[in-house]
Coordinates of C-alpha atoms in Angstrom, one line a residue:
M1 CA 17.3 -63.4 4.7
R2 CA 17.8 -59.7 5.4
I3 CA 17.4 -59.1 9.2
L4 CA 17.1 -55.7 10.9
V5 CA 18.2 -55.5 14.5
H6 CA 16.8 -52.4 16.3
E7 CA 17.8 -51.9 20.0
F8 CA 15.8 -48.9 21.1
A9 CA 18.2 -47.1 23.6
S10 CA 21.4 -47.5 21.7
G11 CA 19.9 -47.8 18.2
G12 CA 18.5 -44.3 17.7
G13 CA 15.1 -44.6 19.5
L14 CA 16.2 -41.8 21.8
A15 CA 18.3 -39.8 19.3
G16 CA 18.5 -36.2 20.5
E17 CA 17.4 -37.1 24.0
V18 CA 19.3 -37.8 27.2
V19 CA 20.0 -41.5 27.6
P20 CA 20.9 -42.8 31.1
A21 CA 24.4 -44.4 31.2
S22 CA 23.2 -47.7 32.6
L23 CA 20.5 -48.0 29.9
A24 CA 23.0 -47.1 27.1
R25 CA 25.5 -49.7 28.4
E26 CA 23.0 -52.5 28.7
G27 CA 21.3 -51.7 25.4
S28 CA 24.6 -51.5 23.5
A29 CA 25.7 -54.8 25.0
M30 CA 22.6 -56.6 23.9
R31 CA 22.7 -55.0 20.5
D32 CA 26.4 -55.8 19.9
A33 CA 26.0 -59.4 21.1
L34 CA 22.9 -60.1 19.0
V35 CA 24.5 -58.6 15.9
A36 CA 27.7 -60.6 16.4
D37 CA 25.7 -63.9 16.8
L38 CA 23.6 -63.3 13.8
A39 CA 26.6 -62.4 11.7
A40 CA 28.4 -65.5 12.8
I41 CA 25.7 -67.7 11.3
G42 CA 27.0 -66.5 7.9
R43 CA 23.8 -67.0 5.9
H44 CA 22.0 -63.8 6.5
E45 CA 22.3 -60.1 5.6
I46 CA 22.4 -58.2 8.8
L47 CA 21.4 -54.6 9.2
T48 CA 21.4 -52.6 12.5
T49 CA 20.6 -49.1 13.7
V50 CA 22.8 -47.0 16.0
D51 CA 22.7 -43.7 17.8
S52 CA 25.9 -41.8 16.8
R53 CA 26.7 -41.5 20.5
F54 CA 26.8 -45.3 20.9
P55 CA 28.8 -46.6 17.9
L56 CA 29.1 -50.3 17.0
S57 CA 32.3 -52.1 15.9
A58 CA 30.3 -54.2 13.5
P59 CA 31.5 -57.6 12.1
P60 CA 32.4 -57.6 8.4
G61 CA 29.4 -57.4 6.1
V62 CA 27.0 -55.9 8.7
E63 CA 25.3 -52.7 7.5
V64 CA 25.1 -50.0 10.1
V65 CA 22.6 -47.1 9.8
V66 CA 22.7 -44.1 12.0
L67 CA 19.2 -43.1 13.2
A68 CA 19.0 -39.4 13.9
P69 CA 16.4 -36.6 13.6
G70 CA 15.8 -36.0 9.9
A71 CA 17.8 -39.1 8.9
V72 CA 16.5 -42.4 7.3
G73 CA 13.2 -43.4 9.0
L74 CA 12.8 -46.6 10.9
D75 CA 9.8 -47.6 8.8
A76 CA 11.9 -47.5 5.6
L77 CA 14.4 -49.8 7.2
I78 CA 11.7 -52.2 8.4
A79 CA 10.3 -52.3 4.9
S80 CA 13.7 -53.1 3.5
A81 CA 14.1 -56.2 5.6
H82 CA 12.6 -59.6 5.6
A83 CA 12.6 -59.9 9.4
V84 CA 13.1 -57.6 12.4
W85 CA 14.5 -58.3 15.8
L86 CA 13.4 -55.7 18.4
I87 CA 14.9 -54.9 21.8
A88 CA 13.0 -52.2 23.7
P89 CA 11.4 -51.4 27.0
E90 CA 7.7 -51.9 27.7
T91 CA 7.5 -48.3 29.2
N92 CA 4.6 -46.3 27.8
G93 CA 4.0 -49.1 25.2
C94 CA 7.3 -48.6 23.4
L95 CA 7.9 -52.2 22.5
E96 CA 4.3 -52.7 21.6
R97 CA 4.3 -49.7 19.2
L98 CA 7.5 -50.9 17.5
A99 CA 6.2 -54.4 17.1
R100 CA 3.0 -53.0 15.6
R101 CA 5.0 -51.1 13.0
V102 CA 6.8 -54.3 12.0
E103 CA 3.5 -56.2 11.7
R104 CA 1.9 -53.2 9.8
N105 CA 4.8 -53.5 7.3
G106 CA 4.1 -57.2 6.8
R107 CA 7.5 -58.2 8.0
M108 CA 8.4 -61.2 10.2
L109 CA 8.8 -60.3 13.8
L110 CA 11.6 -62.3 15.5
G111 CA 10.1 -62.1 19.0
P112 CA 6.7 -61.8 20.7
G113 CA 3.8 -60.4 18.7
V114 CA 1.8 -57.3 19.6
S115 CA -0.9 -59.2 21.5
A116 CA 1.6 -61.1 23.6
I117 CA 3.5 -58.0 24.4
R118 CA 0.3 -56.1 25.4
M119 CA -0.7 -58.9 27.8
A120 CA 2.7 -59.5 29.4
S121 CA 3.5 -55.8 29.9
D122 CA 0.2 -54.8 31.5
K123 CA 0.8 -55.1 35.3
T124 CA -2.9 -54.5 36.0
S125 CA -4.0 -57.8 34.4
L126 CA -1.0 -60.1 34.4
P127 CA -1.1 -60.9 38.2
Y128 CA -4.7 -62.0 37.9
R129 CA -3.9 -64.2 34.8
L130 CA -1.2 -65.8 36.9
A131 CA -3.5 -66.4 39.8
R132 CA -6.1 -68.1 37.6
H133 CA -3.5 -70.6 36.5
G134 CA -2.2 -71.2 40.0
I135 CA 1.2 -69.4 39.4
R136 CA 2.4 -67.7 42.5
H137 CA 2.9 -63.9 42.3
P138 CA 3.1 -60.9 44.7
E139 CA -0.3 -59.9 46.0
T140 CA -1.5 -56.9 43.9
R141 CA -4.1 -54.1 43.9
V142 CA -4.8 -51.6 41.1
L143 CA -5.5 -48.0 42.1
R144 CA -8.5 -47.5 39.9
P145 CA -10.8 -44.5 40.5
G146 CA -12.6 -45.0 43.8
V147 CA -10.0 -47.3 45.3
D148 CA -8.5 -46.0 48.7
P149 CA -4.8 -46.7 48.4
V150 CA -4.3 -46.8 52.2
I151 CA -7.0 -49.5 52.6
A152 CA -5.6 -51.4 49.6
A153 CA -2.1 -51.3 51.0
R154 CA -3.3 -52.4 54.4
E155 CA -4.9 -55.5 52.8
I156 CA -1.7 -56.3 51.0
G157 CA 0.6 -55.7 54.0
Y158 CA 3.6 -53.4 54.2
P159 CA 6.2 -52.9 52.8
I160 CA 4.7 -52.4 49.4
I161 CA 5.9 -51.5 45.9
V162 CA 4.2 -48.7 44.0
K163 CA 4.7 -48.9 40.2
P164 CA 3.2 -47.8 36.9
A165 CA 1.0 -50.2 35.1
R166 CA 3.4 -50.3 32.2
G167 CA 7.1 -49.7 32.7
A168 CA 10.6 -51.2 32.8
G169 CA 14.0 -50.6 34.4
C170 CA 12.5 -49.5 37.8
E171 CA 11.2 -46.3 36.3
A172 CA 8.9 -44.6 38.8
V173 CA 9.0 -47.6 41.1
R174 CA 8.8 -46.7 44.8
L175 CA 8.9 -48.5 48.1
A176 CA 6.6 -47.6 51.0
R177 CA 6.9 -49.0 54.5
G178 CA 3.8 -47.5 55.9
A179 CA 0.8 -45.3 55.3
R180 CA 2.7 -42.1 55.7
E181 CA 5.3 -43.1 53.1
L182 CA 2.6 -44.3 50.8
R183 CA 0.9 -40.9 50.9
Q184 CA 4.2 -39.2 50.2
V185 CA 5.0 -41.5 47.3
L186 CA 1.6 -41.0 45.7
A187 CA 1.7 -37.2 46.2
D188 CA 5.0 -37.2 44.2
Y189 CA 3.9 -39.7 41.6
P190 CA 3.9 -38.6 38.0
S191 CA 0.5 -37.4 37.0
G192 CA -1.2 -38.5 33.7
G193 CA 1.0 -41.7 33.7
G194 CA -1.9 -44.1 33.6
L195 CA -3.0 -46.6 36.3
V196 CA -0.8 -47.3 39.4
V197 CA -0.2 -50.7 40.9
L198 CA 0.5 -51.7 44.5
Q199 CA 2.3 -55.0 45.1
R200 CA 3.6 -56.7 48.2
Y201 CA 7.4 -56.3 48.4
V202 CA 9.2 -59.6 48.3
R203 CA 12.7 -59.7 49.6
G204 CA 15.2 -61.8 47.7
V205 CA 17.4 -61.8 44.6
A206 CA 16.0 -59.9 41.6
A207 CA 16.2 -62.2 38.6
S208 CA 14.7 -63.0 35.2
V209 CA 14.6 -66.0 32.9
S210 CA 15.3 -65.9 29.2
L211 CA 13.3 -68.3 27.1
L212 CA 13.5 -69.4 23.5
A213 CA 9.9 -70.0 22.4
D214 CA 7.9 -70.6 19.3
G215 CA 4.4 -70.1 20.8
R216 CA 4.0 -73.8 21.6
R217 CA 7.3 -74.8 23.2
A218 CA 9.8 -72.9 25.4
V219 CA 13.4 -73.7 26.2
P220 CA 15.0 -71.9 29.1
L221 CA 18.3 -70.3 28.0
T222 CA 19.6 -68.4 31.1
L223 CA 18.8 -67.2 34.5
N224 CA 19.8 -63.5 34.8
A225 CA 20.6 -61.3 37.8
Q226 CA 19.1 -57.8 37.9
H227 CA 20.9 -55.3 40.0
V228 CA 18.1 -53.4 41.8
R229 CA 18.8 -51.0 44.6
A230 CA 15.8 -51.3 47.0
S231 CA 15.6 -47.9 48.7
R232 CA 12.5 -45.8 48.8
R233 CA 13.2 -44.9 45.1
L234 CA 14.2 -48.1 43.4
S235 CA 16.9 -47.9 40.8
Y236 CA 18.0 -50.4 38.2
G237 CA 21.8 -50.8 37.7
G238 CA 21.9 -53.3 34.9
G239 CA 22.0 -57.0 34.7
R240 CA 24.4 -60.0 34.7
T241 CA 24.1 -63.3 33.0
P242 CA 24.2 -66.2 33.7
L243 CA 23.2 -66.2 37.4
A244 CA 24.1 -69.3 39.5
H245 CA 21.5 -69.6 42.2
P246 CA 20.0 -72.6 44.2
L247 CA 16.5 -71.8 43.0
A248 CA 17.5 -71.6 39.3
R249 CA 15.7 -74.8 38.4
Q250 CA 12.5 -73.7 40.1
A251 CA 12.7 -70.3 38.4
T252 CA 13.0 -71.8 34.9
E253 CA 10.2 -74.3 35.6
V254 CA 7.8 -71.4 36.6
A255 CA 8.8 -69.5 33.4
Q256 CA 8.1 -72.5 31.3
Q257 CA 4.8 -73.1 33.1
L258 CA 3.7 -69.5 32.4
H259 CA 4.5 -69.9 28.7
Q260 CA 2.4 -73.0 28.4
Q261 CA -0.8 -71.2 29.7
P262 CA -3.4 -70.2 27.1
A263 CA -3.1 -66.6 25.8
R264 CA -6.7 -65.8 26.7
V265 CA -8.5 -66.5 30.0

């Protein structure tokens, strides 16, 4: 099987644009590890994309293609493969659009499909899906037209997190400790960026769970630490895996419970 690995940040998705150092490091690390693991299987032809600024010391036999403005297009590479493994942020629908390109080309997508990505990355609907299935989550309000943010925040209780409906890496995520800070945050918030979400701020260790799933079963792989600086303007400083934590078992059980819920509610 010919497998294309495309990691968006280090693999040419931002060719010609400024790439934050933390994003480039984490993206390159994920790309390099995945390519090495797939190559180690020894039964597949591996192809990967790179941005010339973030080169890859590829294992023998791995084909490396530089993606740059005017170079070979990603669609042509997708069409040349049997299967595609994507790593990309949910910001502005990036991962969803890439997955759609793979499905449109009729290739096997090694990861969640478009519909699953759309549901999981939409922070306006995901909390309510979780609530309907009894899965605990931070209290949430969506700032739709006509919703008073100060009243919504008061109902949630300060401090609160302000975030875009779709995003990743703490981009445009803010912390407000009172009504005055909330008004300041919203006044500075990017315009035209879609719906805004308010959520109760929960103190603790920022973490995620990685699962290996086939749509019916899910096996937890690792608990991962996320280095988030919780000031008024939250910032993401990368991750670390595995994370040893007393609540690791509970975290993986919740992740598995979420996977077992029906896709439509």
